[in-house]
mmCIF file of C-alpha atoms and ligand atoms in Angstrom:
data_model
loop_
_atom_site.group_PDB
_atom_site.id
_atom_site.type_symbol
_atom_site.label_atom_id
_atom_site.label_comp_id
_atom_site.label_asym_id
_atom_site.label_seq_id
_atom_site.Cartn_x
_atom_site.Cartn_y
_atom_site.Cartn_z
ATOM 1 C CA UNK A 20 0.000 0.000 0.000
ATOM 2 C CA UNK A 21 1.274 3.467 -0.870
ATOM 3 C CA UNK A 22 0.389 6.979 0.273
ATOM 4 C CA UNK A 23 -0.704 8.696 -2.921
ATOM 5 C CA UNK A 24 -1.668 12.316 -3.512
ATOM 6 C CA UNK A 25 -4.137 13.223 -6.259
ATOM 7 C CA UNK A 26 -4.821 16.731 -7.584
ATOM 8 C CA UNK A 27 -7.618 17.392 -10.076
ATOM 9 C CA UNK A 28 -10.566 15.172 -9.164
ATOM 10 C CA UNK A 29 -12.784 16.055 -12.135
ATOM 11 C CA UNK A 30 -14.408 13.851 -14.770
ATOM 12 C CA UNK A 31 -11.203 11.886 -15.332
ATOM 13 C CA UNK A 32 -9.226 12.336 -12.113
ATOM 14 C CA UNK A 33 -12.196 11.488 -9.863
ATOM 15 C CA UNK A 34 -12.648 7.914 -11.101
ATOM 16 C CA UNK A 35 -8.875 7.375 -11.494
ATOM 17 C CA UNK A 36 -8.363 8.269 -7.826
ATOM 18 C CA UNK A 37 -11.302 6.059 -6.848
ATOM 19 C CA UNK A 38 -9.627 3.093 -8.593
ATOM 20 C CA UNK A 39 -6.422 3.686 -6.603
ATOM 21 C CA UNK A 40 -8.449 3.610 -3.370
ATOM 22 C CA UNK A 41 -10.237 0.424 -4.454
ATOM 23 C CA UNK A 42 -6.855 -1.209 -5.100
ATOM 24 C CA UNK A 43 -5.972 -0.613 -1.447
ATOM 25 C CA UNK A 44 -3.910 2.594 -1.602
ATOM 26 C CA UNK A 45 -4.359 5.516 0.775
ATOM 27 C CA UNK A 46 -5.266 8.526 -1.352
ATOM 28 C CA UNK A 47 -5.218 12.169 -0.287
ATOM 29 C CA UNK A 48 -6.861 14.509 -2.783
ATOM 30 C CA UNK A 49 -7.350 18.166 -3.648
ATOM 31 C CA UNK A 50 -9.515 20.004 -6.175
ATOM 32 C CA UNK A 51 -10.692 23.603 -6.472
ATOM 33 C CA UNK A 52 -14.286 22.467 -6.984
ATOM 34 C CA UNK A 53 -16.528 21.677 -3.991
ATOM 35 C CA UNK A 54 -18.553 19.153 -6.033
ATOM 36 C CA UNK A 55 -15.449 17.175 -7.021
ATOM 37 C CA UNK A 56 -14.315 17.082 -3.374
ATOM 38 C CA UNK A 57 -17.702 15.803 -2.226
ATOM 39 C CA UNK A 58 -17.670 12.922 -4.704
ATOM 40 C CA UNK A 59 -14.051 12.143 -3.786
ATOM 41 C CA UNK A 60 -14.912 11.926 -0.080
ATOM 42 C CA UNK A 61 -17.758 9.531 -0.884
ATOM 43 C CA UNK A 62 -15.218 7.408 -2.798
ATOM 44 C CA UNK A 63 -12.903 7.043 0.192
ATOM 45 C CA UNK A 64 -10.412 9.804 -0.654
ATOM 46 C CA UNK A 65 -9.160 11.971 2.209
ATOM 47 C CA UNK A 66 -9.656 15.516 0.944
ATOM 48 C CA UNK A 67 -7.414 18.419 1.955
ATOM 49 C CA UNK A 68 -7.520 22.170 1.343
ATOM 50 C CA UNK A 69 -4.327 22.869 -0.646
ATOM 51 C CA UNK A 70 -1.968 21.248 -3.146
ATOM 52 C CA UNK A 71 0.899 21.610 -0.666
ATOM 53 C CA UNK A 72 -0.971 19.423 1.835
ATOM 54 C CA UNK A 73 -1.301 16.688 -0.773
ATOM 55 C CA UNK A 74 2.450 16.701 -1.280
ATOM 56 C CA UNK A 75 3.361 16.146 2.369
ATOM 57 C CA UNK A 76 3.793 12.467 3.213
ATOM 58 C CA UNK A 77 2.909 11.193 -0.278
ATOM 59 C CA UNK A 78 5.277 8.778 -2.022
ATOM 60 C CA UNK A 79 3.606 9.543 -5.348
ATOM 61 C CA UNK A 80 1.400 12.396 -6.532
ATOM 62 C CA UNK A 81 -0.855 12.155 -9.598
ATOM 63 C CA UNK A 82 -2.222 15.294 -11.263
ATOM 64 C CA UNK A 83 -5.135 15.415 -13.744
ATOM 65 C CA UNK A 84 -5.676 19.072 -14.620
ATOM 66 C CA UNK A 85 -7.210 20.979 -17.542
ATOM 67 C CA UNK A 86 -4.156 22.611 -19.195
ATOM 68 C CA UNK A 87 -0.482 23.619 -18.979
ATOM 69 C CA UNK A 88 -1.171 26.783 -16.947
ATOM 70 C CA UNK A 89 -2.889 24.723 -14.209
ATOM 71 C CA UNK A 90 -0.068 22.174 -14.150
ATOM 72 C CA UNK A 91 2.572 24.906 -13.833
ATOM 73 C CA UNK A 92 0.659 26.635 -11.041
ATOM 74 C CA UNK A 93 0.281 23.391 -9.072
ATOM 75 C CA UNK A 94 3.903 22.206 -9.461
ATOM 76 C CA UNK A 95 6.002 25.380 -9.522
ATOM 77 C CA UNK A 96 6.595 28.154 -6.983
ATOM 78 C CA UNK A 97 7.138 28.198 -3.231
ATOM 79 C CA UNK A 98 3.752 26.611 -2.459
ATOM 80 C CA UNK A 99 3.934 24.192 -5.384
ATOM 81 C CA UNK A 100 4.279 20.421 -5.254
ATOM 82 C CA UNK A 101 7.958 20.393 -6.187
ATOM 83 C CA UNK A 102 8.950 22.679 -3.312
ATOM 84 C CA UNK A 103 6.609 21.081 -0.781
ATOM 85 C CA UNK A 104 6.996 17.355 -1.486
ATOM 86 C CA UNK A 105 9.141 14.945 0.515
ATOM 87 C CA UNK A 106 12.486 14.055 -1.105
ATOM 88 C CA UNK A 107 12.329 11.690 -4.105
ATOM 89 C CA UNK A 108 8.540 11.899 -4.531
ATOM 90 C CA UNK A 109 7.267 10.407 -7.794
ATOM 91 C CA UNK A 110 5.142 12.885 -9.758
ATOM 92 C CA UNK A 111 2.801 11.634 -12.479
ATOM 93 C CA UNK A 112 1.093 14.283 -14.575
ATOM 94 C CA UNK A 113 -1.703 12.677 -16.598
ATOM 95 C CA UNK A 114 -3.176 15.960 -17.877
ATOM 96 C CA UNK A 115 -3.019 16.628 -21.613
ATOM 97 C CA UNK A 116 -0.845 19.758 -21.853
ATOM 98 C CA UNK A 117 1.602 21.544 -24.148
ATOM 99 C CA UNK A 118 4.988 19.905 -24.572
ATOM 100 C CA UNK A 119 6.870 23.070 -23.500
ATOM 101 C CA UNK A 120 5.134 23.362 -20.095
ATOM 102 C CA UNK A 121 5.496 19.624 -19.617
ATOM 103 C CA UNK A 122 9.270 19.644 -20.175
ATOM 104 C CA UNK A 123 9.701 22.762 -18.016
ATOM 105 C CA UNK A 124 7.964 21.078 -15.061
ATOM 106 C CA UNK A 125 9.966 17.867 -15.644
ATOM 107 C CA UNK A 126 13.182 19.878 -15.458
ATOM 108 C CA UNK A 127 12.150 21.664 -12.248
ATOM 109 C CA UNK A 128 11.194 18.333 -10.634
ATOM 110 C CA UNK A 129 14.475 16.681 -11.632
ATOM 111 C CA UNK A 130 16.514 19.687 -10.370
ATOM 112 C CA UNK A 131 14.810 19.349 -6.979
ATOM 113 C CA UNK A 132 15.630 15.615 -6.831
ATOM 114 C CA UNK A 133 12.166 14.224 -7.618
ATOM 115 C CA UNK A 134 11.181 11.625 -10.219
ATOM 116 C CA UNK A 135 8.615 12.683 -12.806
ATOM 117 C CA UNK A 136 6.539 11.121 -15.583
ATOM 118 C CA UNK A 137 4.210 12.767 -18.068
ATOM 119 C CA UNK A 138 1.457 10.237 -18.670
ATOM 120 C CA UNK A 139 -1.467 11.579 -20.708
ATOM 121 C CA UNK A 140 -4.262 9.139 -21.392
ATOM 122 C CA UNK A 141 -6.776 8.093 -23.973
ATOM 123 C CA UNK A 142 -9.972 6.197 -23.253
ATOM 124 C CA UNK A 143 -12.196 8.982 -21.917
ATOM 125 C CA UNK A 144 -14.362 8.967 -18.823
ATOM 126 C CA UNK A 145 -15.487 5.364 -19.410
ATOM 127 C CA UNK A 146 -11.837 4.256 -19.495
ATOM 128 C CA UNK A 147 -11.064 6.240 -16.344
ATOM 129 C CA UNK A 148 -14.029 4.687 -14.567
ATOM 130 C CA UNK A 149 -13.344 1.139 -15.712
ATOM 131 C CA UNK A 150 -9.569 1.309 -15.181
ATOM 132 C CA UNK A 151 -8.979 0.628 -18.875
ATOM 133 C CA UNK A 152 -7.141 3.815 -19.928
ATOM 134 C CA UNK A 153 -4.180 3.848 -22.282
ATOM 135 C CA UNK A 154 -1.201 5.665 -20.728
ATOM 136 C CA UNK A 155 1.456 7.244 -22.979
ATOM 137 C CA UNK A 156 4.377 7.809 -20.666
ATOM 138 C CA UNK A 157 7.469 10.004 -20.913
ATOM 139 C CA UNK A 158 10.318 10.105 -18.401
ATOM 140 C CA UNK A 159 13.316 8.177 -17.092
ATOM 141 C CA UNK A 160 13.291 4.347 -16.958
ATOM 142 C CA UNK A 161 13.588 4.245 -13.162
ATOM 143 C CA UNK A 162 10.598 6.574 -12.739
ATOM 144 C CA UNK A 163 8.594 4.485 -15.221
ATOM 145 C CA UNK A 164 9.323 1.337 -13.208
ATOM 146 C CA UNK A 165 8.002 3.066 -10.064
ATOM 147 C CA UNK A 166 4.882 4.372 -11.795
ATOM 148 C CA UNK A 167 3.953 1.191 -13.676
ATOM 149 C CA UNK A 168 2.073 -0.545 -10.821
ATOM 150 C CA UNK A 169 -0.131 2.553 -10.473
ATOM 151 C CA UNK A 170 -0.770 2.781 -14.216
ATOM 152 C CA UNK A 171 -1.758 -0.897 -14.168
ATOM 153 C CA UNK A 172 -4.522 -0.088 -11.670
ATOM 154 C CA UNK A 173 -5.858 2.881 -13.657
ATOM 155 C CA UNK A 174 -5.285 1.541 -17.153
ATOM 156 C CA UNK A 175 -4.878 -1.423 -19.459
ATOM 157 C CA UNK A 176 -2.345 -0.349 -22.100
ATOM 158 C CA UNK A 177 0.782 1.272 -20.739
ATOM 159 C CA UNK A 178 3.435 2.416 -23.187
ATOM 160 C CA UNK A 179 6.763 3.982 -22.244
ATOM 161 C CA UNK A 180 7.251 6.473 -25.097
ATOM 162 C CA UNK A 181 10.762 7.554 -24.058
ATOM 163 C CA UNK A 182 12.249 10.656 -22.461
ATOM 164 C CA UNK A 183 10.506 13.479 -20.601
ATOM 165 C CA UNK A 184 7.660 14.976 -22.641
ATOM 166 C CA UNK A 185 7.349 12.068 -25.068
ATOM 167 C CA UNK A 186 4.016 10.998 -23.568
ATOM 168 C CA UNK A 187 2.562 14.393 -24.533
ATOM 169 C CA UNK A 188 4.214 14.197 -27.949
ATOM 170 C CA UNK A 189 2.604 10.784 -28.547
ATOM 171 C CA UNK A 190 -0.791 12.040 -27.418
ATOM 172 C CA UNK A 191 -0.873 15.160 -29.634
ATOM 173 C CA UNK A 192 0.561 13.341 -32.672
ATOM 174 C CA UNK A 193 -1.958 10.489 -32.316
ATOM 175 C CA UNK A 194 -4.878 12.890 -31.981
ATOM 176 C CA UNK A 195 -3.637 14.956 -34.927
ATOM 177 C CA UNK A 196 -3.887 11.769 -37.033
ATOM 178 C CA UNK A 197 -7.380 11.123 -35.660
ATOM 179 C CA UNK A 198 -8.635 14.680 -36.342
ATOM 180 C CA UNK A 199 -7.234 14.692 -39.879
ATOM 181 C CA UNK A 200 -8.601 11.236 -40.730
ATOM 182 C CA UNK A 201 -12.054 12.078 -39.358
ATOM 183 C CA UNK A 202 -12.156 15.112 -41.645
ATOM 184 C CA UNK A 203 -10.992 12.979 -44.586
ATOM 185 C CA UNK A 204 -13.718 10.406 -43.925
ATOM 186 C CA UNK A 205 -16.341 13.136 -43.504
ATOM 187 C CA UNK A 206 -15.360 14.781 -46.808
ATOM 188 C CA UNK A 207 -15.304 11.483 -48.718
ATOM 189 C CA UNK A 208 -18.680 10.285 -47.429
ATOM 190 C CA UNK A 209 -20.273 13.697 -48.094
ATOM 191 C CA UNK A 210 -18.843 13.813 -51.622
ATOM 192 C CA UNK A 211 -19.817 10.195 -52.340
ATOM 193 C CA UNK A 212 -23.396 10.684 -51.203
ATOM 194 C CA UNK A 213 -23.769 13.954 -53.131
ATOM 195 C CA UNK A 214 -22.606 12.118 -56.272
ATOM 196 C CA UNK A 215 -25.173 9.369 -55.703
ATOM 197 C CA UNK A 216 -23.130 6.683 -53.901
ATOM 198 C CA UNK A 217 -24.930 5.229 -50.854
ATOM 199 C CA UNK A 218 -22.809 5.589 -47.664
ATOM 200 C CA UNK A 219 -23.391 1.867 -46.951
ATOM 201 C CA UNK A 220 -21.745 0.991 -50.290
ATOM 202 C CA UNK A 221 -18.806 3.334 -49.742
ATOM 203 C CA UNK A 222 -18.317 1.805 -46.297
ATOM 204 C CA UNK A 223 -18.490 -1.732 -47.728
ATOM 205 C CA UNK A 224 -15.894 -0.889 -50.371
ATOM 206 C CA UNK A 225 -13.541 1.438 -48.485
ATOM 207 C CA UNK A 226 -13.455 -0.539 -45.261
ATOM 208 C CA UNK A 227 -11.758 -3.390 -47.143
ATOM 209 C CA UNK A 228 -9.776 -1.157 -49.525
ATOM 210 C CA UNK A 229 -6.826 1.200 -49.285
ATOM 211 C CA UNK A 230 -8.959 4.009 -47.788
ATOM 212 C CA UNK A 231 -9.736 1.989 -44.690
ATOM 213 C CA UNK A 232 -8.637 3.399 -41.326
ATOM 214 C CA UNK A 233 -9.392 3.077 -37.607
ATOM 215 C CA UNK A 234 -11.768 6.063 -37.412
ATOM 216 C CA UNK A 235 -13.780 4.773 -40.386
ATOM 217 C CA UNK A 236 -14.137 1.327 -38.836
ATOM 218 C CA UNK A 237 -14.867 2.496 -35.286
ATOM 219 C CA UNK A 238 -16.167 6.072 -35.306
ATOM 220 C CA UNK A 239 -17.796 6.397 -38.712
ATOM 221 C CA UNK A 240 -19.643 9.750 -38.729
ATOM 222 C CA UNK A 241 -22.612 8.390 -40.737
ATOM 223 C CA UNK A 242 -25.319 6.939 -38.440
ATOM 224 C CA UNK A 243 -25.945 3.212 -38.718
ATOM 225 C CA UNK A 244 -22.718 2.167 -40.451
ATOM 226 C CA UNK A 245 -20.713 0.863 -37.499
ATOM 227 C CA UNK A 246 -21.821 -0.458 -34.145
ATOM 228 C CA UNK A 247 -21.401 1.846 -31.121
ATOM 229 C CA UNK A 248 -20.426 4.978 -33.065
ATOM 230 C CA UNK A 249 -21.468 8.327 -31.570
ATOM 231 C CA UNK A 250 -23.361 9.041 -34.822
ATOM 232 C CA UNK A 251 -25.843 6.327 -33.777
ATOM 233 C CA UNK A 252 -26.793 8.314 -30.662
ATOM 234 C CA UNK A 253 -27.123 11.812 -32.116
ATOM 235 C CA UNK A 254 -23.367 12.401 -31.706
ATOM 236 C CA UNK A 255 -23.417 12.269 -27.921
ATOM 237 C CA UNK A 256 -19.705 11.899 -27.016
ATOM 238 C CA UNK A 257 -17.542 9.761 -26.965
ATOM 239 C CA UNK A 258 -14.748 12.178 -27.474
ATOM 240 C CA UNK A 259 -16.053 15.738 -27.517
ATOM 241 C CA UNK A 260 -15.238 18.073 -30.424
ATOM 242 C CA UNK A 261 -13.972 20.638 -27.881
ATOM 243 C CA UNK A 262 -11.408 18.066 -26.649
ATOM 244 C CA UNK A 263 -10.311 17.388 -30.224
ATOM 245 C CA UNK A 264 -9.958 21.139 -30.760
ATOM 246 C CA UNK A 265 -7.807 21.404 -27.635
ATOM 247 C CA UNK A 266 -5.532 18.547 -28.745
ATOM 248 C CA UNK A 267 -5.198 19.915 -32.299
ATOM 249 C CA UNK A 268 -4.212 23.303 -30.883
ATOM 250 C CA UNK A 269 -1.587 21.596 -28.729
ATOM 251 C CA UNK A 270 -0.198 19.758 -31.746
ATOM 252 C CA UNK A 271 -0.047 23.079 -33.637
ATOM 253 C CA UNK A 272 1.782 24.748 -30.738
ATOM 254 C CA UNK A 273 4.274 21.868 -30.734
ATOM 255 C CA UNK A 274 4.689 22.045 -34.516
ATOM 256 C CA UNK A 275 5.379 25.808 -34.428
ATOM 257 C CA UNK A 276 7.824 25.361 -31.559
ATOM 258 C CA UNK A 277 9.661 22.595 -33.427
ATOM 259 C CA UNK A 278 9.521 24.419 -36.793
ATOM 260 C CA UNK A 279 7.805 21.447 -38.469
ATOM 261 C CA UNK A 280 5.212 22.251 -41.145
ATOM 262 C CA UNK A 281 1.888 20.440 -40.517
ATOM 263 C CA UNK A 282 -0.500 21.980 -43.058
ATOM 264 C CA UNK A 283 -3.178 19.310 -42.648
ATOM 265 C CA UNK A 284 -2.943 19.575 -38.857
ATOM 266 C CA UNK A 285 -3.340 23.365 -39.175
ATOM 267 C CA UNK A 286 -6.403 22.975 -41.378
ATOM 268 C CA UNK A 287 -7.936 20.393 -39.029
ATOM 269 C CA UNK A 288 -7.317 22.726 -36.091
ATOM 270 C CA UNK A 289 -9.010 25.628 -37.931
ATOM 271 C CA UNK A 290 -12.025 23.503 -38.912
ATOM 272 C CA UNK A 291 -12.552 22.125 -35.398
ATOM 273 C CA UNK A 292 -12.234 25.665 -33.995
ATOM 274 C CA UNK A 293 -14.943 26.804 -36.429
ATOM 275 C CA UNK A 294 -17.131 23.868 -35.370
ATOM 276 C CA UNK A 295 -16.686 24.582 -31.658
ATOM 277 C CA UNK A 296 -17.400 28.290 -32.264
ATOM 278 C CA UNK A 297 -20.698 27.268 -33.893
ATOM 279 C CA UNK A 298 -21.747 26.071 -30.434
ATOM 280 C CA UNK A 299 -21.286 22.344 -31.036
ATOM 281 C CA UNK A 300 -18.158 21.641 -28.983
ATOM 282 C CA UNK A 301 -20.153 19.342 -26.714
ATOM 283 C CA UNK A 302 -20.986 16.948 -29.562
ATOM 284 C CA UNK A 303 -18.734 14.055 -30.485
ATOM 285 C CA UNK A 304 -15.785 14.975 -32.722
ATOM 286 C CA UNK A 305 -17.309 12.875 -35.540
ATOM 287 C CA UNK A 306 -20.184 15.397 -35.739
ATOM 288 C CA UNK A 307 -17.799 17.648 -37.734
ATOM 289 C CA UNK A 308 -19.402 15.970 -40.777
ATOM 290 C CA UNK A 309 -22.482 18.145 -40.139
ATOM 291 C CA UNK A 310 -20.457 21.279 -40.910
ATOM 292 C CA UNK A 311 -19.307 19.804 -44.224
ATOM 293 C CA UNK A 312 -22.832 18.637 -45.105
ATOM 294 C CA UNK A 313 -24.169 22.140 -44.382
ATOM 295 C CA UNK A 314 -21.522 23.724 -46.602
HETATM 296 P P1 NAD B 30 -12.338 18.359 -15.636
HETATM 297 O O1 NAD B 30 -12.532 19.806 -15.919
HETATM 298 O O2 NAD B 30 -13.541 17.510 -15.401
HETATM 299 O O3 NAD B 30 -11.387 18.173 -14.357
HETATM 300 C C1 NAD B 30 -10.294 19.005 -14.070
HETATM 301 C C2 NAD B 30 -10.328 19.294 -12.569
HETATM 302 O O4 NAD B 30 -9.175 20.034 -12.218
HETATM 303 C C3 NAD B 30 -11.546 20.122 -12.164
HETATM 304 O O5 NAD B 30 -12.289 19.428 -11.177
HETATM 305 C C4 NAD B 30 -10.939 21.420 -11.607
HETATM 306 O O6 NAD B 30 -11.652 21.968 -10.513
HETATM 307 C C5 NAD B 30 -9.563 20.940 -11.181
HETATM 308 N N1 NAD B 30 -8.568 22.005 -11.081
HETATM 309 C C6 NAD B 30 -8.262 22.983 -11.962
HETATM 310 N N2 NAD B 30 -7.254 23.741 -11.520
HETATM 311 C C7 NAD B 30 -6.902 23.233 -10.303
HETATM 312 C C8 NAD B 30 -5.930 23.593 -9.333
HETATM 313 N N3 NAD B 30 -5.100 24.620 -9.524
HETATM 314 N N4 NAD B 30 -5.860 22.851 -8.198
HETATM 315 C C9 NAD B 30 -6.689 21.795 -8.002
HETATM 316 N N5 NAD B 30 -7.641 21.416 -8.883
HETATM 317 C C10 NAD B 30 -7.738 22.130 -10.019
HETATM 318 O O7 NAD B 30 -11.467 17.808 -16.846
HETATM 319 P P2 NAD B 30 -11.250 16.257 -17.236
HETATM 320 O O8 NAD B 30 -12.239 15.894 -18.296
HETATM 321 O O9 NAD B 30 -11.119 15.457 -16.002
HETATM 322 O O10 NAD B 30 -9.829 16.361 -17.976
HETATM 323 C C11 NAD B 30 -8.622 16.439 -17.256
HETATM 324 C C12 NAD B 30 -7.465 16.274 -18.244
HETATM 325 O O11 NAD B 30 -7.599 15.019 -18.911
HETATM 326 C C13 NAD B 30 -7.418 17.343 -19.337
HETATM 327 O O12 NAD B 30 -6.091 17.701 -19.552
HETATM 328 C C14 NAD B 30 -8.023 16.639 -20.538
HETATM 329 O O13 NAD B 30 -7.548 17.162 -21.768
HETATM 330 C C15 NAD B 30 -7.553 15.220 -20.320
HETATM 331 N N6 NAD B 30 -8.369 14.186 -20.962
HETATM 332 C C16 NAD B 30 -9.725 14.223 -20.830
HETATM 333 C C17 NAD B 30 -10.492 13.231 -21.437
HETATM 334 C C18 NAD B 30 -12.012 13.232 -21.308
HETATM 335 O O14 NAD B 30 -12.659 12.459 -22.035
HETATM 336 N N7 NAD B 30 -12.597 14.020 -20.408
HETATM 337 C C19 NAD B 30 -9.872 12.214 -22.166
HETATM 338 C C20 NAD B 30 -8.477 12.188 -22.241
HETATM 339 C C21 NAD B 30 -7.738 13.199 -21.633
#
C-alpha cells in the first residue's frame, strides 16, 4: 500500500483516484471544486484544502488538470508540489498539456531531486471509470518502473514512449492523425453521397480497400454504419469536439515550436475551432461531418 496524492478530481481524475483507493492505496486529494471534493470523499479519498498538503507524506502524486497553466501553477513556486513534497517523490502528470510546459515542469522536478513522468491518457471517462485507460508515458526508466504498478490499476495499455515529454508528444501526434482522418472520412462520405453513392456501399468498399482506417471502422460519422459509433446516438460523445480542438491546438503549438510544417494539422485545427465556435463543442468529434454537409 502506498500513500498517494491526487490533484484534479474532475471527470477523469475522480474515477482514477477512486480506482487507486479500491486497489488498497491511501489517497489524499485536492480540487478547487466543492462538487469534485464531495464525490471524492464519498469514494474514500481523504480531501485536503491545498496542493501543498497533498504533497506532504505522499510517495507519489498524480495530477489530472485541464491545461499547462494549471499544471505549472500546481507544481512550480514556493507553495507548489515540487517545493513542498518529501524528497524523491514520484510525480505523475496525466493531464493533456503543451509539450513546452510539460518539459519545463519535468526539469524543475528533476533539479529538486524528484522523479517525474508525463502520462497523458486516452480512453475517456469510461476508461477512467473502468480502469482501462491507455497511458502514454514520458520520463526516465527508473521513474517508469516506479509508476507502472499505479498505471496498471488505472489503465490497461501502458506504453513507455521515451524521455521526458514524449508521452505528450505521442498524445498530440496520435490525436492529430485522428482529427485529420475524421475530416478525410467526412469529406469522402459527403462527396460520395452527393454524387449518388450510398454511404453503406462506400463503407463496404472502403473498409476493405486502401482508404480503410481506424476512425472509419470504429467512429464512422454516418449513423448506422458501425456499431457503437457516436453518430448512432445523435453524436453524444464519446470524445467531444472541444477536446479534439484542444488537442489539435496543442499539436499546432508543438509544430510551431519545433519548426515542423503540418499543413493538414493546421487545417484540421481551424475547422474544429470553427465547429466549436458554432456552439457544437459538446458533440462528439465525428459530428464535424455536419459542418461539411451544411456547406
Ligand atoms: P475536468 O474539468 O472535469 O477536471 C479538471 C479538474 O481540475 C476540475 O475538477 C478542476 O476543478 C480541477 N482544477 C483545476 N485547476 C486546479 C488547481 N489549480 N488545483 C486543483 N484542482 C484544479 O477535466 P477532465 O475531463 O477530467 O480532464 C482532465 C485532463 O484530462 C485534461 O487535460 C483533458 O484534456 C484530459 N483528458 C480528458 C479526457 C475526457 O474524455 N474528459 C480524455 C483524455 C484526456
